[in-house]
Coordinates of C-alpha atoms and ligand atoms in Angstrom, one line a residue:
X800 CA 317.5 49.1 111.6
X801 CA 316.2 48.1 115.0
X802 CA 317.5 49.2 118.4
X803 CA 317.4 45.5 119.6
X804 CA 320.8 43.9 119.5
X805 CA 323.0 46.9 120.0
X806 CA 324.9 45.7 123.0
X807 CA 326.9 47.8 125.4
X808 CA 330.7 47.2 125.1
X809 CA 331.8 44.3 127.3
X810 CA 335.4 45.6 127.9
X811 CA 336.7 49.1 128.3
X812 CA 338.2 49.7 124.9
X813 CA 339.5 53.3 125.0
X814 CA 337.9 54.6 121.8
X815 CA 340.3 57.5 122.2
X816 CA 338.1 58.9 125.0
X817 CA 339.6 61.9 126.6
X818 CA 342.4 62.1 124.0
X819 CA 343.0 65.6 122.5
X820 CA 343.5 64.8 118.9
X821 CA 344.2 68.2 117.5
X822 CA 343.4 71.9 117.8
X823 CA 340.3 73.6 116.4
X824 CA 338.8 77.1 116.3
X825 CA 335.5 75.9 114.9
X826 CA 333.5 74.7 117.9
X827 CA 333.8 73.8 121.5
X828 CA 331.9 72.1 124.3
X829 CA 332.4 74.0 127.5
X830 CA 334.2 72.5 130.4
X831 CA 331.1 71.6 132.3
X832 CA 329.7 69.9 129.1
X833 CA 326.6 72.2 129.4
X834 CA 326.9 74.3 126.3
X835 CA 328.2 74.0 122.7
X836 CA 329.6 77.1 120.9
X837 CA 330.2 77.5 117.1
X838 CA 333.1 80.0 116.7
X839 CA 332.3 81.4 120.1
X840 CA 328.5 81.7 119.7
X841 CA 326.3 79.6 121.9
X842 CA 324.0 77.1 120.0
X843 CA 321.2 78.3 122.3
X844 CA 321.5 81.8 120.8
X845 CA 322.0 80.4 117.3
X846 CA 319.0 78.1 117.6
X847 CA 316.7 80.8 118.8
X848 CA 317.9 83.7 116.6
X849 CA 319.9 82.5 113.5
X850 CA 319.0 80.6 110.4
X851 CA 320.9 77.5 109.2
X852 CA 322.3 79.5 106.3
X853 CA 323.7 82.1 108.7
X854 CA 325.3 79.2 110.7
X855 CA 326.8 77.7 107.6
X856 CA 328.3 81.0 106.7
X857 CA 329.7 81.4 110.2
X858 CA 331.3 78.0 110.1
X859 CA 332.8 78.5 106.7
X860 CA 333.9 82.2 106.9
X861 CA 334.5 82.5 110.6
X862 CA 332.1 85.4 111.1
X863 CA 328.4 86.1 111.1
X864 CA 327.3 87.5 107.8
X865 CA 326.0 91.0 107.3
X866 CA 322.5 91.1 105.6
X867 CA 324.1 91.6 102.2
X868 CA 326.7 88.9 102.7
X869 CA 323.9 86.5 103.7
X870 CA 321.8 87.4 100.7
X871 CA 324.7 86.8 98.2
X872 CA 325.5 83.5 100.0
X873 CA 321.9 82.3 99.8
X874 CA 321.7 83.3 96.1
X875 CA 324.9 81.2 95.6
X876 CA 323.2 78.2 97.2
X877 CA 320.1 78.7 95.2
X878 CA 322.2 78.6 91.9
X879 CA 323.9 75.4 93.0
X880 CA 320.9 73.2 93.8
X881 CA 320.6 71.7 90.4
X882 CA 322.3 68.4 89.5
X883 CA 324.3 67.4 86.4
X884 CA 322.3 65.0 84.2
X885 CA 324.9 62.4 84.6
X886 CA 324.5 62.4 88.4
X887 CA 320.7 62.2 87.9
X888 CA 321.2 59.1 85.7
X889 CA 323.3 57.4 88.4
X890 CA 320.6 58.2 91.0
X891 CA 318.0 56.7 88.7
X892 CA 320.0 53.5 88.4
X893 CA 320.6 53.0 92.1
X894 CA 318.0 50.8 93.7
X895 CA 314.9 52.4 95.2
X896 CA 315.3 50.1 98.1
X897 CA 318.8 51.3 99.0
X898 CA 319.6 52.9 102.3
X899 CA 319.4 56.7 101.6
X900 CA 322.8 57.1 103.3
X901 CA 324.2 55.0 100.5
X902 CA 322.6 57.4 98.0
X903 CA 324.3 60.4 99.6
X904 CA 327.6 58.6 99.8
X905 CA 327.4 57.6 96.2
X906 CA 326.0 60.9 95.1
X907 CA 328.8 62.8 96.7
X908 CA 331.4 60.5 95.2
X909 CA 329.8 60.8 91.7
X910 CA 329.6 64.5 91.9
X911 CA 333.4 64.5 92.7
X912 CA 334.0 62.7 89.4
X913 CA 331.9 65.1 87.3
X914 CA 332.9 68.3 89.1
X915 CA 336.4 67.4 90.5
X916 CA 338.2 69.7 92.9
X917 CA 341.2 70.6 90.7
X918 CA 343.0 73.2 92.8
X919 CA 342.2 72.9 96.6
X920 CA 343.2 76.5 97.3
X921 CA 340.9 77.9 94.7
X922 CA 338.1 75.3 94.6
X923 CA 337.5 74.3 98.2
X924 CA 335.0 77.0 99.0
X925 CA 333.1 76.3 95.9
X926 CA 332.9 72.6 96.6
X927 CA 331.8 73.2 100.2
X928 CA 328.9 75.4 99.1
X929 CA 328.1 73.0 96.3
X930 CA 327.7 70.1 98.7
X931 CA 325.7 72.2 101.2
X932 CA 323.4 73.3 98.4
X933 CA 322.9 70.0 96.6
X934 CA 322.7 67.2 99.2
X935 CA 319.0 67.7 99.6
X936 CA 318.7 67.6 95.8
X937 CA 320.6 64.3 95.5
X938 CA 318.5 62.6 98.2
X939 CA 315.2 63.9 97.0
X940 CA 315.8 63.4 93.3
X941 CA 316.5 59.8 94.0
X942 CA 313.5 59.5 96.4
X943 CA 310.9 61.1 94.2
X944 CA 312.1 59.2 91.1
X945 CA 311.8 55.8 92.8
X946 CA 308.7 56.6 94.8
X947 CA 306.7 58.7 92.4
X948 CA 308.3 57.9 89.0
X949 CA 309.0 61.7 88.7
X950 CA 312.1 63.4 87.5
X951 CA 311.8 66.5 89.7
X952 CA 313.4 69.9 89.1
X953 CA 315.7 70.3 92.2
X954 CA 316.5 73.9 91.5
X955 CA 313.5 75.3 93.5
X956 CA 314.7 78.8 93.8
X957 CA 314.2 78.5 97.6
X958 CA 317.0 80.1 99.7
X959 CA 316.3 78.3 103.0
X960 CA 317.5 74.7 103.1
X961 CA 314.7 73.6 105.4
X962 CA 312.0 74.9 103.1
X963 CA 313.8 73.6 100.0
X964 CA 314.0 70.1 101.6
X965 CA 310.4 70.0 102.7
X966 CA 309.0 71.3 99.4
X967 CA 311.0 68.7 97.4
X968 CA 309.9 66.0 99.8
X969 CA 306.3 66.8 99.7
X970 CA 306.0 68.2 96.2
X971 CA 304.3 71.3 97.6
X972 CA 305.4 75.0 97.5
X973 CA 303.7 76.1 100.6
X974 CA 305.1 74.7 103.8
X975 CA 304.0 76.1 107.2
X976 CA 306.6 78.5 108.7
X977 CA 306.5 76.6 112.0
X978 CA 307.6 73.4 110.2
X979 CA 310.3 75.2 108.3
X980 CA 311.6 76.7 111.5
X981 CA 311.6 73.3 113.3
X982 CA 313.7 71.7 110.6
X983 CA 315.9 74.8 110.4
X984 CA 316.7 74.6 114.1
X985 CA 317.5 70.9 113.9
X986 CA 319.9 71.7 111.0
X987 CA 321.6 74.4 113.1
X988 CA 322.0 71.9 116.0
X989 CA 323.4 69.2 113.8
X990 CA 325.7 71.4 111.8
X991 CA 328.9 71.0 113.8
X992 CA 330.3 69.2 116.8
X993 CA 334.1 69.4 117.1
X994 CA 336.1 66.1 116.9
X995 CA 333.3 63.6 116.6
X996 CA 333.8 60.3 114.7
X997 CA 332.7 61.5 111.2
X998 CA 334.5 64.9 111.5
X999 CA 337.7 63.2 112.6
X1000 CA 337.3 60.8 109.6
X1001 CA 337.0 63.9 107.3
X1002 CA 340.1 65.4 108.9
X1003 CA 342.1 62.2 108.6
X1004 CA 341.3 61.9 104.9
X1005 CA 342.0 65.6 104.3
X1006 CA 345.3 65.2 106.1
X1007 CA 346.6 62.8 103.4
X1008 CA 346.0 65.7 100.9
X1009 CA 343.2 63.8 99.3
X1010 CA 340.3 65.8 97.7
X1011 CA 337.3 67.4 99.4
X1012 CA 334.8 64.9 98.0
X1013 CA 336.7 61.9 99.3
X1014 CA 336.9 63.4 102.7
X1015 CA 333.1 64.1 102.8
X1016 CA 332.3 60.7 101.4
X1017 CA 334.3 59.1 104.2
X1018 CA 332.5 61.3 106.7
X1019 CA 329.1 60.1 105.4
X1020 CA 330.3 56.5 105.9
X1021 CA 331.3 57.2 109.5
X1022 CA 328.1 59.0 110.3
X1023 CA 325.9 56.1 109.0
X1024 CA 326.7 53.9 112.1
X1025 CA 324.1 53.6 114.9
X1026 CA 326.5 54.8 117.6
X1027 CA 326.8 58.1 115.7
X1028 CA 324.3 59.6 113.2
X1029 CA 322.3 56.4 112.7
X1030 CA 321.1 56.7 116.3
X1031 CA 318.2 59.0 115.3
X1032 CA 316.6 56.4 113.1
X1033 CA 317.1 53.6 115.7
X1034 CA 315.7 55.9 118.4
X1035 CA 312.5 56.5 116.4
X1036 CA 312.0 52.8 115.7
X1037 CA 312.3 52.1 119.4
X1038 CA 309.8 54.9 120.4
X1039 CA 307.3 53.5 117.9
X1040 CA 307.4 50.1 119.4
X1041 CA 305.5 51.3 122.4
X1042 CA 301.8 52.1 122.6
X1043 CA 301.7 53.7 126.1
X1044 CA 304.2 55.2 128.6
X1045 CA 303.7 52.2 130.9
X1046 CA 304.6 49.8 128.1
X1047 CA 307.7 52.0 127.3
X1048 CA 308.8 51.9 130.9
X1049 CA 308.5 48.1 131.0
X1050 CA 310.3 47.7 127.6
X1051 CA 313.2 50.0 128.5
X1052 CA 313.7 48.3 131.8
X1053 CA 313.9 44.9 130.0
X1054 CA 316.3 46.3 127.5
X1055 CA 318.6 47.6 130.3
X1056 CA 318.4 44.2 132.1
X1057 CA 319.6 42.6 128.8
X1058 CA 322.4 45.2 128.7
X1059 CA 321.1 46.5 125.4
X1060 CA 321.8 50.1 124.3
X1061 CA 318.9 52.5 124.2
X1062 CA 319.5 54.6 121.1
X1063 CA 319.4 58.3 121.5
X1064 CA 320.8 58.2 125.1
X1065 CA 324.3 58.9 126.4
X1066 CA 327.1 60.8 125.0
X1067 CA 330.9 60.7 125.0
X1068 CA 331.2 64.4 125.9
X1069 CA 328.0 65.4 127.6
X1070 CA 327.6 63.6 130.9
X1071 CA 325.1 66.1 132.4
X1072 CA 322.8 66.3 129.4
X1073 CA 323.1 67.3 125.7
X1074 CA 322.2 71.0 125.3
X1075 CA 321.0 70.3 121.8
X1076 CA 318.5 67.9 123.2
X1077 CA 316.8 70.5 125.4
X1078 CA 316.1 72.7 122.4
X1079 CA 314.8 69.9 120.3
X1080 CA 312.6 68.6 123.1
X1081 CA 310.8 72.0 123.0
X1082 CA 310.4 71.8 119.3
X1083 CA 309.1 68.2 119.5
X1084 CA 306.6 69.3 122.0
X1085 CA 305.4 72.2 119.8
X1086 CA 305.0 69.8 116.9
X1087 CA 303.2 67.3 119.1
X1088 CA 300.7 70.0 119.9
X1089 CA 300.4 70.9 116.2
X1090 CA 299.7 67.3 115.4
X1091 CA 297.4 66.8 118.4
X1092 CA 299.7 63.9 119.4
X1093 CA 298.9 62.4 122.8
X1094 CA 300.9 59.3 122.5
X1095 CA 304.5 59.7 121.3
X1096 CA 305.6 62.7 123.3
X1097 CA 304.5 61.2 126.6
X1098 CA 306.2 58.0 125.7
X1099 CA 309.4 59.8 125.1
X1100 CA 309.2 61.7 128.3
X1101 CA 308.7 58.4 130.2
X1102 CA 311.7 56.8 128.4
X1103 CA 313.7 59.9 129.4
X1104 CA 312.6 59.5 133.1
X1105 CA 313.4 55.8 133.2
X1106 CA 316.8 56.2 131.6
X1107 CA 317.8 58.8 134.2
X1108 CA 316.4 56.8 137.1
X1109 CA 318.0 53.5 136.0
X1110 CA 321.3 54.7 134.4
X1111 CA 321.7 58.5 135.0
X1112 CA 321.8 58.9 131.2
X1113 CA 320.3 61.9 129.4
X1114 CA 318.8 62.0 125.9
X1115 CA 321.3 63.2 123.2
X1116 CA 320.5 65.3 120.1
X1117 CA 319.2 62.2 118.3
X1118 CA 316.3 61.3 120.7
X1119 CA 314.0 64.4 120.4
X1120 CA 315.6 65.1 117.0
X1121 CA 314.0 61.9 115.8
X1122 CA 310.6 62.8 117.2
X1123 CA 310.8 66.3 115.6
X1124 CA 311.5 64.7 112.2
X1125 CA 308.7 62.2 112.7
X1126 CA 306.2 64.9 113.4
X1127 CA 307.4 66.7 110.3
X1128 CA 306.4 63.7 108.2
X1129 CA 309.9 62.9 107.2
X1130 CA 310.4 59.2 106.5
X1131 CA 312.6 57.5 109.1
X1132 CA 315.3 56.4 106.7
X1133 CA 315.9 60.1 105.9
X1134 CA 316.7 61.1 109.5
X1135 CA 320.4 60.3 109.2
X1136 CA 320.7 61.9 105.7
X1137 CA 319.3 65.1 107.3
X1138 CA 322.2 64.9 109.7
X1139 CA 324.5 64.8 106.7
X1140 CA 322.7 67.7 105.1
X1141 CA 323.5 69.8 108.2
X1142 CA 326.9 68.4 109.2
X1143 CA 328.5 68.9 105.8
X1144 CA 328.8 72.5 106.9
X1145 CA 331.0 71.5 109.9
X1146 CA 332.9 68.9 108.0
X1147 CA 333.7 71.5 105.3
X1148 CA 335.0 73.9 107.9
X1149 CA 337.2 71.1 109.5
X1150 CA 338.6 70.0 106.1
X1151 CA 339.7 73.6 105.4
X1152 CA 341.1 74.0 108.9
X1153 CA 343.0 70.7 108.6
X1154 CA 344.4 71.8 105.3
X1155 CA 345.4 75.2 106.6
X1156 CA 347.6 73.6 109.4
X1157 CA 348.1 70.2 107.9
X1158 CA 350.2 67.4 109.3
X1159 CA 349.4 63.8 108.3
X1160 CA 347.2 62.1 110.9
X1161 CA 348.8 58.8 111.6
X1162 CA 348.6 57.5 115.2
X1163 CA 350.2 54.4 116.5
X1164 CA 348.7 51.1 117.6
X1165 CA 349.9 49.1 120.6
X1166 CA 350.7 45.7 119.3
X1167 CA 349.1 42.8 121.3
X1168 CA 349.6 40.0 118.8
X1169 CA 352.0 37.0 118.7
X1170 CA 355.7 37.5 119.2
X1171 CA 357.9 37.2 116.0
X1172 CA 357.9 33.6 114.8
X1173 CA 359.3 31.7 111.8
X1174 CA 357.2 31.3 108.7
X1175 CA 355.6 27.8 108.4
X1176 CA 355.8 26.3 104.9
X1177 CA 352.4 25.0 103.6
X1178 CA 353.3 21.3 103.8
X1179 CA 354.2 21.6 107.5
X1180 CA 351.0 23.4 108.6
X1181 CA 348.4 21.4 110.6
Ligands
CMC1463 N1 321.9 52.7 126.6 C1 322.3 51.9 127.7 N2 323.4 52.0 128.3 C2 324.3 53.0 127.9 C3 324.0 53.9 126.9 C4 322.7 53.7 126.2 N3 322.4 54.5 125.2 N4 325.0 54.7 126.7 C5 325.9 54.4 127.6 N5 325.5 53.4 128.3 C6 326.2 52.8 129.4 C7 327.4 52.0 129.0 O1 327.0 50.6 128.6 C8 328.3 52.1 130.2 O2 327.8 51.2 131.2 P1 328.8 50.4 132.1 O3 329.5 51.5 132.9 O4 327.9 49.6 133.0 O5 329.7 49.6 131.2 C9 328.0 53.5 130.7 O6 326.7 53.8 130.2 C10 329.0 54.5 130.2 O7 328.9 54.6 128.8 P2 330.2 54.5 127.8 O8 330.1 53.3 127.0 O9 331.5 54.7 128.6 O10 330.0 55.8 126.9 P3 330.8 56.1 125.6 O11 331.3 57.5 125.8 O12 331.7 55.1 125.2 O13 329.6 56.1 124.5 C11 327.8 56.6 123.2 C12 328.9 57.1 124.1 C13 327.1 57.8 122.5 C14 328.5 55.8 122.0 C15 326.9 55.7 124.0 O14 326.3 56.5 125.0 C16 325.9 55.0 123.1 O15 326.1 54.0 122.5 N6 324.6 55.6 123.0 C17 323.6 55.1 122.1 C18 323.9 55.5 120.7 C19 323.6 57.0 120.4 O16 322.6 57.5 120.9 N7 324.5 57.7 119.7 C20 324.3 59.1 119.3 C21 325.4 59.9 120.0 S1 325.0 61.7 119.9 C22 324.9 62.1 118.2 C23 326.1 61.7 117.4 O17 327.2 61.9 117.7 O18 325.8 61.1 116.3

């Protein structure tokens, strides 16, 4: 997908901006739009001190785990990383050229057919953990089968999602702790974000009393779009188009003149900068040093400078998040799937919260079409 051709909206369609669509105790953006908290804990503290698994536990169980609780939780995830043979067969039959988001969407839906949620009250925790545990397995089983012709064992025994993902992707057991931590931090930052489009989709589906898998499958569909999760892939493709910071400056100015969107910039909620972006910029810089990169990081910094100078827009989570993933050697089409792997934690918490206080989500539309008029029989139509 390329960033060219994403045009800024011509009219001020509301997009429900500023509308409070419901209550949540899961996460909040502070009034200034400067910080994001998960169940009251700042993402700055979580990104510097917690692991992704701790954050998943916090989102699902409303408290930070003790050491023992975390150990049991991780053991549970480890046990659930394997895939049913029927799902593997489906993944083998999907085209190797498919968009990896289609693979996760189909994989989630297929798993729901083989391991259905029969009793929401009893099964929803199990399904949430199953999806957190096995989304990397679904994606990388498909990837390695089609790329390498290998039927890999997805039950790696690895408790950390980041290490599990990188070892399945690379086919290596030993991954550098710095790389594991970089991916881990990105997963923490992507894990939850109150009533964004995909979460609201999950909640809407859950509000009809549909099953957990249907809600998550819908969330994946919403996240795929370039205005939402798909922006990290589009941002990376844009960054790679430029060879030098000067070239980037010229290219971005031309895009803005043509009123094109620069992916990875702007945010509906953060108007003074996305706090997640600041953390990921630091990680992208660390990895740039590790890779001895002297090209891409300076290009990104120049794009950031130009976007602020020309539009007063800041990078969002997807801009330096994309660069971080690129430096980790992750193929660009897997950037948005990684967002799913993280965000399924937040979606799950929201589905459960919606169910706990459910009322069908069914807003109204303001009709702007023709006034009532008589039906015209076929023979009388021009
Ligand atoms: N590039 C160029 N112009 C932009 C951009 C951008 N990335 N973002 C906003 N603008 C302009 C927009 O055209 C408008 O200009 P004007 O006032 O002249 O009409 C002005 O800035 C205000 O923007 P808006 O359209 O009112 O902002 P919004 O709240 O409707 O949209 C957004 C938020 C994220 C959809 C938008 O900023 C955008 O399209 N960004 C690019 C896509 C992107 O990076 N998405 C990832 C979002 S964060 C992670 C996630 O949720 O997945």
